[in-house]
Coordinates of C-alpha atoms in Angstrom, one line a residue:
Chain A
X3 CA 91.0 111.3 113.4
X4 CA 87.3 112.0 113.9
X5 CA 87.8 115.7 113.6
X6 CA 89.7 115.0 110.4
X7 CA 86.7 113.4 108.8
X8 CA 84.4 116.1 110.1
X9 CA 86.7 118.7 108.4
X10 CA 86.7 116.7 105.2
X11 CA 82.9 116.5 105.3
X12 CA 82.5 120.2 105.9
X13 CA 84.9 121.1 103.1
X14 CA 83.1 118.6 100.8
X15 CA 79.7 120.2 101.5
X16 CA 81.2 123.6 100.7
X17 CA 82.7 122.3 97.5
X18 CA 79.3 120.9 96.4
X19 CA 77.6 124.2 97.2
X20 CA 80.2 126.1 95.2
X21 CA 79.9 123.7 92.2
X22 CA 76.1 123.9 92.3
X23 CA 76.3 127.7 92.4
X24 CA 78.8 127.9 89.5
X25 CA 76.8 125.4 87.4
X26 CA 73.6 127.4 88.1
X27 CA 75.2 130.7 87.1
X28 CA 76.9 129.3 83.9
X29 CA 73.8 127.4 82.9
X30 CA 71.6 130.4 83.1
X31 CA 74.1 132.5 81.1
X32 CA 73.6 130.3 78.1
X33 CA 70.9 131.9 75.9
X34 CA 67.6 130.1 75.5
X35 CA 65.5 128.1 78.0
X36 CA 63.9 124.7 78.5
X37 CA 60.8 125.6 76.5
X38 CA 62.3 127.7 73.7
X39 CA 61.9 125.9 70.4
X40 CA 63.0 126.6 66.9
X41 CA 59.3 126.9 66.0
X42 CA 58.1 129.8 68.0
X43 CA 56.0 128.6 71.0
X44 CA 53.0 130.8 71.5
X45 CA 53.7 133.4 74.2
X46 CA 50.9 132.4 76.5
X47 CA 52.0 128.8 76.5
X48 CA 55.5 129.8 77.2
X49 CA 54.3 132.0 80.0
X50 CA 52.2 129.3 81.5
X51 CA 55.0 126.8 81.4
X52 CA 57.5 129.3 82.9
X53 CA 55.0 130.0 85.6
X54 CA 54.4 126.4 86.3
X55 CA 58.1 125.7 86.8
X56 CA 58.6 129.0 88.6
X57 CA 61.0 130.1 85.8
X58 CA 59.5 133.6 85.8
X59 CA 60.7 134.3 89.3
X60 CA 64.0 136.3 89.7
X61 CA 67.1 134.2 89.4
X62 CA 68.1 134.4 93.0
X63 CA 64.7 133.1 94.1
X64 CA 65.1 130.2 91.7
X65 CA 68.6 129.6 93.0
X66 CA 67.5 129.6 96.6
X67 CA 64.5 127.3 95.8
X68 CA 66.9 124.9 94.1
X69 CA 69.4 124.9 96.9
X70 CA 66.5 124.2 99.4
X71 CA 65.6 121.2 97.3
X72 CA 69.2 120.1 97.2
X73 CA 69.4 119.8 101.0
X74 CA 66.8 117.0 100.9
X75 CA 68.3 115.7 97.7
X76 CA 65.1 116.6 95.8
X77 CA 66.6 117.5 92.4
X78 CA 63.3 118.7 91.0
X79 CA 61.2 117.7 87.9
X80 CA 62.9 117.3 84.6
X81 CA 61.8 120.0 82.1
X82 CA 62.2 118.0 79.0
X83 CA 60.9 114.6 80.2
X84 CA 57.6 115.7 81.4
X85 CA 56.3 113.8 84.4
X86 CA 59.6 112.4 85.5
X87 CA 61.8 113.9 88.2
X88 CA 65.6 114.1 88.0
X89 CA 65.8 111.7 90.9
X90 CA 63.8 109.2 88.7
X91 CA 66.3 109.7 85.8
X92 CA 69.2 109.1 88.1
X93 CA 67.6 106.0 89.6
X94 CA 66.9 104.7 86.1
X95 CA 70.3 105.5 84.5
X96 CA 72.9 105.3 87.3
X97 CA 72.6 101.5 88.0
X98 CA 73.2 100.7 84.4
X99 CA 76.1 103.1 84.0
X100 CA 77.6 102.0 87.3
X101 CA 77.4 98.3 86.3
X102 CA 79.2 98.9 83.0
X103 CA 81.6 101.4 84.7
X104 CA 82.3 99.1 87.6
X105 CA 83.2 96.2 85.3
X106 CA 85.3 98.6 83.2
X107 CA 87.1 99.8 86.3
X108 CA 87.8 96.3 87.4
X109 CA 89.1 95.4 84.0
X110 CA 91.4 98.5 84.1
X111 CA 92.8 97.6 87.5
X112 CA 93.2 93.8 86.9
X113 CA 94.7 94.2 83.5
X114 CA 96.2 97.7 83.3
X115 CA 98.4 97.4 86.4
X116 CA 99.8 94.0 85.7
X117 CA 100.6 95.0 82.1
X118 CA 102.4 98.1 83.3
X119 CA 104.4 96.0 85.8
X120 CA 105.4 93.4 83.2
X121 CA 106.3 96.1 80.8
X122 CA 108.6 97.8 83.3
X123 CA 110.3 94.5 84.2
X124 CA 110.9 93.8 80.5
X125 CA 111.9 97.3 79.7
X126 CA 113.1 97.8 76.1
X127 CA 112.2 94.1 75.3
X128 CA 109.6 93.1 72.6
X129 CA 106.8 92.6 75.2
X130 CA 107.4 96.1 76.5
X131 CA 107.3 97.6 73.0
X132 CA 104.1 95.7 72.2
X133 CA 102.3 96.8 75.4
X134 CA 103.4 100.4 75.1
X135 CA 102.4 100.4 71.4
X136 CA 98.9 99.1 72.3
X137 CA 98.8 101.6 75.2
X138 CA 99.5 104.5 72.9
X139 CA 96.8 103.3 70.5
X140 CA 94.4 103.0 73.4
X141 CA 95.1 106.5 74.6
X142 CA 94.9 108.2 71.1
X143 CA 92.1 106.3 69.3
X144 CA 88.8 107.9 70.4
X145 CA 86.3 105.6 72.2
X146 CA 83.7 106.0 69.5
X147 CA 86.0 104.6 66.9
X148 CA 86.8 101.6 69.2
X149 CA 83.1 101.2 69.9
X150 CA 82.2 101.3 66.2
X151 CA 84.9 98.8 65.3
X152 CA 83.8 96.4 68.1
X153 CA 80.2 96.5 66.8
X154 CA 81.2 96.1 63.2
X155 CA 83.5 93.1 63.7
X156 CA 82.4 91.3 66.8
X157 CA 78.7 92.3 66.5
X158 CA 78.2 92.4 62.8
X159 CA 80.8 90.3 61.0
X160 CA 81.4 87.6 63.6
X161 CA 78.1 87.9 65.5
X162 CA 79.7 87.1 68.8
X163 CA 78.0 89.9 70.7
X164 CA 74.8 91.8 70.2
X165 CA 75.0 95.1 68.5
X166 CA 72.8 96.9 71.0
X167 CA 71.3 96.5 74.4
X168 CA 72.2 94.6 77.6
X169 CA 69.8 91.7 77.4
X170 CA 72.4 89.0 77.8
X171 CA 75.9 89.1 79.5
X172 CA 77.4 89.3 76.0
X173 CA 75.8 92.7 75.7
X174 CA 78.2 94.0 78.3
X175 CA 81.4 93.0 76.5
X176 CA 81.3 95.8 73.9
X177 CA 80.5 98.7 76.1
X178 CA 82.9 97.6 78.9
X179 CA 85.9 97.2 76.5
X180 CA 85.1 100.5 74.7
X181 CA 84.7 102.3 78.0
X182 CA 87.9 100.9 79.6
X183 CA 90.2 101.4 76.5
X184 CA 91.5 104.8 77.3
X185 CA 92.0 104.4 81.1
X186 CA 93.4 100.9 80.7
X187 CA 96.1 102.2 78.4
X188 CA 96.7 105.2 80.7
X189 CA 97.0 103.1 83.8
X190 CA 99.4 100.6 82.2
X191 CA 101.6 103.5 81.1
X192 CA 101.4 105.1 84.5
X193 CA 102.2 101.8 86.3
X194 CA 105.2 101.2 84.0
X195 CA 106.8 104.6 84.6
X196 CA 106.1 104.4 88.3
X197 CA 107.6 100.9 88.5
X198 CA 110.7 102.0 86.6
X199 CA 111.1 104.9 89.0
X200 CA 110.8 102.7 92.1
X201 CA 113.1 100.0 90.7
X202 CA 115.9 102.6 90.7
X203 CA 115.4 103.3 94.4
X204 CA 118.1 102.5 96.9
X205 CA 115.8 100.3 99.0
X206 CA 115.3 97.9 96.0
X207 CA 119.1 97.5 96.0
X208 CA 119.0 96.9 99.7
X209 CA 116.4 94.2 99.3
X210 CA 118.5 92.5 96.6
X211 CA 121.6 92.9 98.8
X212 CA 119.7 91.1 101.6
X213 CA 119.3 88.1 99.3
X214 CA 115.6 88.3 98.8
X215 CA 114.3 86.5 95.8
X216 CA 113.6 88.6 92.7
X217 CA 109.9 87.8 93.0
X218 CA 109.8 89.2 96.5
X219 CA 111.8 92.2 95.6
X220 CA 109.3 93.0 92.9
X221 CA 106.0 91.9 94.4
X222 CA 106.7 93.1 98.0
X223 CA 109.1 96.0 97.8
X224 CA 108.5 97.6 94.4
X225 CA 104.8 97.2 93.6
X226 CA 103.5 98.7 96.8
X227 CA 105.5 101.8 96.3
X228 CA 104.8 102.0 92.6
X229 CA 101.0 101.9 93.2
X230 CA 100.8 105.3 95.0
X231 CA 100.5 107.5 91.8
X232 CA 98.3 104.8 90.2
X233 CA 95.8 105.0 93.0
X234 CA 95.7 108.8 92.6
X235 CA 94.5 108.4 89.0
X236 CA 92.2 105.5 89.6
X237 CA 90.1 107.2 92.3
X238 CA 88.7 110.0 90.2
X239 CA 88.7 107.7 87.1
X240 CA 86.2 105.4 88.8
X241 CA 83.9 108.3 89.5
X242 CA 84.1 109.5 85.8
X243 CA 83.6 106.0 84.4
X244 CA 80.8 104.9 86.6
X245 CA 78.7 108.0 85.9
X246 CA 78.5 106.9 82.3
X247 CA 79.7 107.9 78.9
X248 CA 77.4 109.6 76.4
X249 CA 79.3 108.2 73.4
X250 CA 79.4 104.6 74.5
X251 CA 75.9 104.6 75.8
X252 CA 74.6 106.1 72.6
X253 CA 76.5 103.7 70.3
X254 CA 75.6 100.6 72.2
X255 CA 72.1 101.8 72.9
X256 CA 72.6 101.4 76.6
X257 CA 70.1 103.1 78.9
X258 CA 72.7 104.8 81.2
X259 CA 72.9 108.2 82.7
X260 CA 75.6 109.5 80.4
X261 CA 73.2 110.4 77.6
X262 CA 70.7 112.1 79.9
X263 CA 73.5 114.5 80.9
X264 CA 74.4 115.5 77.3
X265 CA 70.8 115.7 76.2
X266 CA 69.9 117.9 79.1
X267 CA 72.5 120.5 78.1
X268 CA 71.1 120.7 74.6
X269 CA 67.6 120.9 76.0
X270 CA 68.5 123.5 78.6
X271 CA 66.9 121.1 81.0
X272 CA 68.1 123.1 84.0
X273 CA 67.2 120.7 86.8
X274 CA 68.7 117.7 85.0
X275 CA 72.0 119.5 84.3
X276 CA 72.2 120.6 87.9
X277 CA 71.2 117.2 89.3
X278 CA 73.7 115.3 87.2
X279 CA 76.5 117.7 88.0
X280 CA 75.9 117.6 91.7
X281 CA 75.6 113.8 91.6
X282 CA 78.9 113.5 89.8
X283 CA 80.5 116.0 92.1
X284 CA 79.5 114.1 95.2
X285 CA 80.7 110.8 93.7
X286 CA 84.0 112.5 92.8
X287 CA 84.6 113.9 96.2
X288 CA 83.9 110.5 97.8
X289 CA 86.4 108.9 95.5
X290 CA 89.0 111.4 96.4
X291 CA 88.4 110.8 100.1
X292 CA 88.8 107.1 99.4
X293 CA 92.1 107.8 97.6
X294 CA 93.4 109.6 100.6
X295 CA 92.4 106.7 102.9
X296 CA 94.1 104.3 100.4
X297 CA 97.3 106.5 100.5
X298 CA 97.5 106.3 104.3
X299 CA 97.1 102.5 104.0
X300 CA 99.8 102.1 101.4
X301 CA 102.3 104.7 102.8
X302 CA 102.7 105.0 106.5
X303 CA 104.4 108.4 106.1
X304 CA 101.0 109.8 105.1
X305 CA 98.9 110.2 108.2
X306 CA 95.4 111.6 107.7
X307 CA 94.5 114.5 109.9
X308 CA 98.0 115.4 110.9
X309 CA 99.5 118.6 109.8
Chain B
X26 CA 145.0 83.2 109.3
X27 CA 143.1 82.3 106.2
X28 CA 141.8 84.4 103.4
X29 CA 138.1 85.4 103.6
X30 CA 138.1 87.2 100.3
X31 CA 140.3 87.2 97.3
X32 CA 139.9 89.2 94.1
X33 CA 141.8 88.2 91.1
X34 CA 142.2 90.5 88.1
X35 CA 138.7 91.9 88.3
X36 CA 137.4 93.8 85.3
X37 CA 133.9 95.2 85.5
X38 CA 132.5 97.4 82.7
X39 CA 129.2 99.1 81.9
X40 CA 128.1 98.8 78.3
X41 CA 126.3 102.0 77.6
X42 CA 125.0 103.6 74.4
X43 CA 128.0 105.8 74.3
X44 CA 130.5 102.9 74.7
X45 CA 132.1 100.7 77.3
X46 CA 132.8 102.4 80.7
X47 CA 135.6 100.5 82.3
X48 CA 134.8 101.1 85.9
X49 CA 137.1 98.5 87.4
X50 CA 140.3 97.5 85.6
X51 CA 142.3 94.5 86.6
X52 CA 142.1 94.8 90.3
X53 CA 143.5 92.1 92.6
X54 CA 143.6 92.1 96.4
X55 CA 142.8 89.8 99.2
X56 CA 141.8 90.1 102.9
X57 CA 142.3 88.0 105.9
X58 CA 139.5 86.7 108.2
X59 CA 138.6 89.3 110.8
X60 CA 140.3 92.1 108.9
X61 CA 138.8 95.6 108.6
X62 CA 139.8 96.8 105.1
X63 CA 139.3 100.3 103.9
X64 CA 138.9 101.2 100.2
X65 CA 139.4 104.8 99.6
X66 CA 139.1 106.9 96.4
X67 CA 137.2 109.8 95.0
X68 CA 133.8 109.4 93.2
X69 CA 134.0 107.3 90.1
X70 CA 137.2 105.6 91.2
X71 CA 135.5 102.2 91.1
X72 CA 135.2 101.4 94.8
X73 CA 131.5 100.9 94.8
X74 CA 131.6 98.9 91.6
X75 CA 134.2 96.7 93.2
X76 CA 131.8 96.1 96.1
X77 CA 128.8 95.4 93.9
X78 CA 130.9 93.0 91.9
X79 CA 131.7 91.0 95.0
X80 CA 128.0 91.0 95.9
X81 CA 127.0 90.0 92.3
X82 CA 124.8 93.0 92.2
X83 CA 126.2 94.7 89.0
X84 CA 123.1 95.6 87.1
X85 CA 122.4 95.8 83.4
X86 CA 124.2 97.2 81.3
X87 CA 127.1 96.4 83.5
X88 CA 128.8 93.0 84.0
X89 CA 132.0 91.4 85.3
X90 CA 134.1 91.0 82.1
X91 CA 136.8 88.9 83.6
X92 CA 138.5 87.9 86.8
X93 CA 137.4 86.0 89.9
X94 CA 135.9 86.7 93.3
X95 CA 136.8 84.0 95.7
X96 CA 135.0 84.0 99.0
X97 CA 136.0 81.7 101.8
X98 CA 137.8 79.5 99.3
X99 CA 135.0 79.3 96.8
X100 CA 134.7 81.1 93.5
X101 CA 131.5 83.1 93.6
X102 CA 131.9 85.4 90.6
X103 CA 130.4 82.7 88.3
X104 CA 127.4 81.9 90.4
X105 CA 123.9 82.5 89.1
X106 CA 121.8 85.4 90.6
X107 CA 119.7 82.8 92.4
X108 CA 122.7 81.1 93.9
X109 CA 124.2 84.4 94.9
X110 CA 120.9 85.4 96.6
X111 CA 121.5 82.6 99.1
X112 CA 124.9 84.1 99.9
X113 CA 123.8 87.8 100.0
X114 CA 122.4 88.8 103.3
X115 CA 123.6 85.6 105.0
X116 CA 127.3 85.1 104.2
X117 CA 128.1 88.5 102.7
X118 CA 126.0 91.5 103.7
X119 CA 126.1 95.1 102.5
X120 CA 125.0 98.4 103.9
X121 CA 124.7 101.5 101.9
X122 CA 125.4 105.2 102.0
X123 CA 122.1 106.8 102.5
X124 CA 120.0 105.3 105.3
X125 CA 117.2 107.7 104.4
X126 CA 116.6 106.0 101.1
X127 CA 118.0 102.6 101.6
X128 CA 115.1 101.3 103.8
X129 CA 111.8 100.7 102.2
X130 CA 109.5 103.4 103.6
X131 CA 106.3 101.4 103.5
X132 CA 107.3 98.6 105.8
X133 CA 108.1 98.5 109.5
X134 CA 111.7 97.7 110.7
X135 CA 110.3 94.4 112.1
X136 CA 108.9 93.5 108.7
X137 CA 112.2 94.4 106.9
X138 CA 114.4 92.6 109.4
X139 CA 112.4 89.4 109.9
X140 CA 111.9 88.8 106.2
X141 CA 115.7 88.6 105.8
X142 CA 116.1 86.4 108.9
X143 CA 113.3 84.0 107.8
X144 CA 114.7 84.0 104.2
X145 CA 118.1 82.7 105.3
X146 CA 117.6 81.0 108.6
X147 CA 114.3 79.2 108.1
X148 CA 113.0 80.1 111.6
X149 CA 109.5 80.9 112.8
X150 CA 108.2 84.4 112.7
X151 CA 108.4 84.8 116.5
X152 CA 111.9 83.5 116.6
X153 CA 112.9 85.8 113.8
X154 CA 111.5 88.7 115.7
X155 CA 113.5 87.7 118.8
X156 CA 116.7 87.6 116.7
X157 CA 115.8 91.0 115.2
X158 CA 115.3 92.6 118.6
X159 CA 118.6 91.1 119.9
X160 CA 120.5 92.6 116.9
X161 CA 118.8 96.0 117.3
X162 CA 119.9 96.0 120.9
X163 CA 123.4 95.1 119.8
X164 CA 123.7 98.1 117.6
X165 CA 122.4 100.3 120.4
X166 CA 118.8 101.0 119.6
X167 CA 117.1 101.8 122.9
X168 CA 114.0 99.8 123.7
X169 CA 114.2 97.6 120.7
X170 CA 111.1 95.6 121.7
X171 CA 109.1 98.8 121.1
X172 CA 111.1 100.5 118.4
X173 CA 111.0 97.4 116.1
X174 CA 107.4 98.2 115.1
X175 CA 108.4 101.7 113.9
X176 CA 108.6 102.7 110.3
X177 CA 111.9 103.9 108.9
X178 CA 110.7 107.5 108.7
X179 CA 110.1 107.4 112.5
X180 CA 113.9 106.8 113.0
X181 CA 116.6 109.4 112.9
X182 CA 119.4 109.0 110.3
X183 CA 121.8 107.4 112.8
X184 CA 119.1 105.0 114.0
X185 CA 118.2 104.1 110.4
X186 CA 121.9 103.3 109.7
X187 CA 121.9 101.2 112.9
X188 CA 118.8 99.4 111.8
X189 CA 120.4 98.7 108.5
X190 CA 123.6 97.4 110.2
X191 CA 121.4 95.2 112.4
X192 CA 119.6 93.8 109.4
X193 CA 122.9 93.2 107.6
X194 CA 124.2 91.4 110.6
X195 CA 121.1 89.5 111.4
X196 CA 122.4 86.3 109.9
X197 CA 125.9 86.6 111.2
X198 CA 127.7 87.2 107.9
X199 CA 131.3 86.4 107.5
X200 CA 131.9 89.5 105.5
X201 CA 130.2 92.9 105.7
X202 CA 130.6 95.5 103.0
X203 CA 129.9 99.0 104.2
X204 CA 129.6 101.4 101.2
X205 CA 130.1 104.9 102.6
X206 CA 128.3 104.0 105.8
X207 CA 128.8 107.4 107.5
X208 CA 128.8 109.8 104.6
X209 CA 125.2 110.9 105.1
X210 CA 125.5 111.2 108.8
X211 CA 126.7 114.0 111.1
X212 CA 130.1 113.7 112.7
X213 CA 129.1 112.6 116.2
X214 CA 126.8 109.9 114.7
X215 CA 129.6 108.9 112.4
X216 CA 131.9 108.1 115.3
X217 CA 129.2 106.0 116.9
X218 CA 128.5 104.0 113.8
X219 CA 132.2 103.4 113.2
X220 CA 132.5 102.3 116.8
X221 CA 129.6 99.8 116.4
X222 CA 131.2 98.4 113.2
X223 CA 134.6 98.0 115.0
X224 CA 133.0 96.3 118.0
X225 CA 130.9 94.0 115.9
X226 CA 133.8 92.9 113.8
X227 CA 135.5 91.9 116.9
X228 CA 132.5 90.2 118.7
X229 CA 131.0 88.4 115.7
X230 CA 134.3 87.7 114.0
X231 CA 133.0 89.4 110.9
X232 CA 135.4 90.8 108.3
X233 CA 134.5 94.3 107.1
X234 CA 135.2 96.3 104.0
X235 CA 134.6 100.0 104.5
X236 CA 134.3 102.0 101.3
X237 CA 134.8 105.7 101.8
X238 CA 136.3 108.9 100.5
X239 CA 137.1 110.0 104.0
X240 CA 140.6 109.2 105.2
X241 CA 139.5 110.1 108.7
X242 CA 137.1 107.1 108.7
X243 CA 139.9 104.8 107.5
X244 CA 142.3 106.0 110.2
X245 CA 139.8 105.5 112.9
X246 CA 138.5 102.1 111.9
X247 CA 140.7 100.1 109.5
X248 CA 143.8 98.0 109.7
X249 CA 144.4 97.7 106.0
X250 CA 143.9 100.2 103.2
X251 CA 143.4 100.1 99.4
X252 CA 143.7 103.4 97.5
X253 CA 141.8 103.4 94.2
X254 CA 141.9 105.8 91.3
X255 CA 140.4 105.6 87.8
X256 CA 139.2 102.0 88.4
X257 CA 142.7 100.8 89.4
X258 CA 144.4 100.1 92.7
X259 CA 147.1 102.7 93.2
X260 CA 148.5 101.7 96.6
X261 CA 147.8 99.2 99.3
X262 CA 149.2 98.4 102.7
X263 CA 148.4 98.7 106.3
X264 CA 146.9 102.0 107.5
X265 CA 150.1 102.7 109.4
X266 CA 152.3 102.2 106.4
X267 CA 150.3 104.3 104.1
X268 CA 149.6 107.1 106.6
X269 CA 153.2 107.4 107.7
X270 CA 154.8 107.0 104.3
X271 CA 152.5 107.2 101.3
X272 CA 154.2 105.9 98.3
X273 CA 151.9 107.1 95.6
X274 CA 151.5 110.8 94.5
X275 CA 147.7 110.3 94.5
X276 CA 147.7 109.1 98.1
X277 CA 149.9 112.0 99.0
X278 CA 147.5 114.3 97.3
X279 CA 144.6 112.8 99.3
X280 CA 146.5 113.3 102.6
X281 CA 147.3 116.9 101.7
X282 CA 143.7 117.7 101.0
X283 CA 142.6 116.9 104.6
X284 CA 142.5 119.9 106.9
X285 CA 144.6 119.5 110.0
X286 CA 143.2 121.4 112.9
X287 CA 146.1 121.1 115.3
X288 CA 148.7 122.2 112.7
X289 CA 150.4 125.5 113.8
X290 CA 151.1 126.9 110.4
X291 CA 148.2 128.4 108.5
X292 CA 149.1 126.7 105.2
X293 CA 146.4 126.4 102.7
X294 CA 144.7 123.1 101.9
X295 CA 146.2 121.6 98.8
X296 CA 143.5 120.2 96.6
X297 CA 144.5 117.9 93.7
X298 CA 144.2 119.9 90.5
X299 CA 142.3 118.5 87.5
X300 CA 139.5 116.0 87.4
X301 CA 139.2 112.2 87.4
X302 CA 139.8 110.3 84.1
X303 CA 137.1 109.5 81.5
X304 CA 136.6 105.8 82.0
X305 CA 135.1 105.5 78.6
X306 CA 138.5 106.2 77.1
X307 CA 140.9 105.6 80.0
X308 CA 144.5 106.8 79.4
X309 CA 147.0 104.3 78.1
X310 CA 149.3 104.9 81.0
X311 CA 148.7 105.7 84.6
X312 CA 145.2 107.2 85.1
X313 CA 146.5 109.8 87.6
X314 CA 149.2 111.0 85.2
X315 CA 147.5 114.1 83.9
X316 CA 147.0 115.4 87.5
X317 CA 150.3 114.2 88.9
X318 CA 153.1 116.8 89.5
X319 CA 155.8 114.1 89.3
X320 CA 154.5 112.7 86.0
X321 CA 157.2 111.4 83.6
X322 CA 157.2 110.3 80.0
X323 CA 156.7 106.7 80.8
X324 CA 153.6 107.5 82.9
X325 CA 151.7 108.5 79.8
X326 CA 152.7 105.4 77.9
X327 CA 152.5 102.5 80.4
X328 CA 150.8 101.8 83.7
X329 CA 153.4 101.2 86.4
X330 CA 153.7 97.6 87.8
X331 CA 153.1 97.0 91.5
X332 CA 156.3 97.8 93.5
X333 CA 156.7 96.1 96.8
X334 CA 157.8 98.6 99.5
X335 CA 157.4 96.3 102.5
X336 CA 155.8 93.0 103.4
X337 CA 152.3 94.3 103.1
X338 CA 152.8 97.6 101.3
X339 CA 152.7 97.9 97.5
X340 CA 152.2 100.9 95.2
X341 CA 151.8 101.2 91.4
X342 CA 154.0 104.2 90.7
X343 CA 157.1 104.6 88.4
X344 CA 158.7 106.8 91.0
X345 CA 159.6 103.6 92.9
X346 CA 161.6 102.2 90.1
X347 CA 165.4 102.1 90.3
X348 CA 165.7 104.4 87.3
X349 CA 163.3 107.1 88.6
X350 CA 164.5 110.5 89.7
X351 CA 164.8 111.1 93.4
X352 CA 161.7 112.6 95.0
X353 CA 161.6 113.3 98.6
X354 CA 159.6 110.7 100.5
X355 CA 159.5 108.1 97.8
X356 CA 161.5 104.9 98.2
X357 CA 163.2 104.6 94.9
X358 CA 164.5 101.2 93.7
X359 CA 161.8 98.8 95.0
X360 CA 161.3 95.4 93.5
X361 CA 158.4 94.7 91.2
X362 CA 155.7 92.5 92.9
X363 CA 155.1 89.0 91.5

């Protein structure tokens, strides 16, 4: 078991190095640089800036320097937000994004899964049609439309929630709902189809033949098996949601990390791009590891560390 | 001896988008306490649907259209699902064909067994575990105290089937329905499982229905036999009667399609030509008629009544009528039953 986690950690480190290298290579293949502006910057200023940030050194030197920093989780200075480091940006943005994302994830799990179960149990009945119609809407309508509608109706017309910022608890309602819409719909669809599959299994018939109550057949014998594919989706989803969404954060004027990420790409803010990517990668890998642990807890046939 | 089970004119259909599938059509039979009854027939002959009808486990879009299931003197076919769940697993138990998929993979054998025992016997957890271990020992699981904490995937196929039998017997049911209990197992394990069933029927005074398409299983285990085809009972009687003198062309066909290893002549196996009837539009007459080499005009028009060959032996075939032509082996001129 111990050697299993050791192997997982080694492979995780290798994955992160690979992701960092690929991102570094792709980023530098985009024309332009952090200090190139539409209005031509005088050559000597550009030179001085490049010199200051070591951008005049050959790429492989820059790469090695960056990787050296990465080992100590020093993600370097931001090129566009002068005077702040990428670590500062993460520290400022991540807690907010994680808070909204965490609440959204909770909402997805607590509402999406039960909706899927109910839908499966009432297959082809009105409630199933309603839930699946909403789920289709949730998956297809883009989040910025949902976000805008929420602001327009609940923020503007009804005045129930603020139209921007997170000053009161009401401020969280809009972003959390807009952020969870897609995944909530997806999770309820996934749970439904997984439940329908499990309900056809022979062991469900056995449970009924043994005289167990319908509640026990569903709650004990069906749900646990049906959750396996749902857990697969939820793990990486949590990583994606908790690292923020540019669109949602922009529309609700929330100071999260999602917008830094998008802005940094436009600005060729190399260190920020790298830092955000590596941070997301690490988070993602941890979530996948957690999913694997969850698998082995749900399904005894899956044993971690055994070939 | 009193009757443990009586089926009266059972009709079970599935109402699909395509139309009504008449899976069981007007079956009647009964069995005595302590009897081991075999129901034989090919896939789609209605044997499993008969069993599920007894259990009250016919699922949507199927339902029992008419007829009665009388268990131990009480009509159970009109009970609600909740009432039936008190009977299932305690009075009537069922085991299924594929022990690989019939046990929930995410729970231990202990968990799966004790939940049934606690459900029906209202005993403590430790008492339930004690009963479970005792039953596992009874079906021949070695070191049951240890193996009870295994998961189903840690058991072999034969052991899983034993565990399923142990669960089914955990509340000492009066009737056990075994739906193809040995089909998924290899031959040596088959024999062991059948031996267990036979022994338990004797020791626990449990009546058993064995559903199978394997006449070998019947010959080895059962006292009485029902032959089903196209949702209807073709022939019934004791195993001796039917094996020595089959009185229905379908039964005869089934017998001829078993390989006989000790037979000297190297005659070819005789499969029954054709395929089973479409139960969406069952033929007006005898369902076996299109595949029957003795078929007559009347067979197409009308299903034969039940002819009584002996005290316990009946067969629904026109060849047994007084006006039928002579066919070797068939006892022409029998009386119509009831």
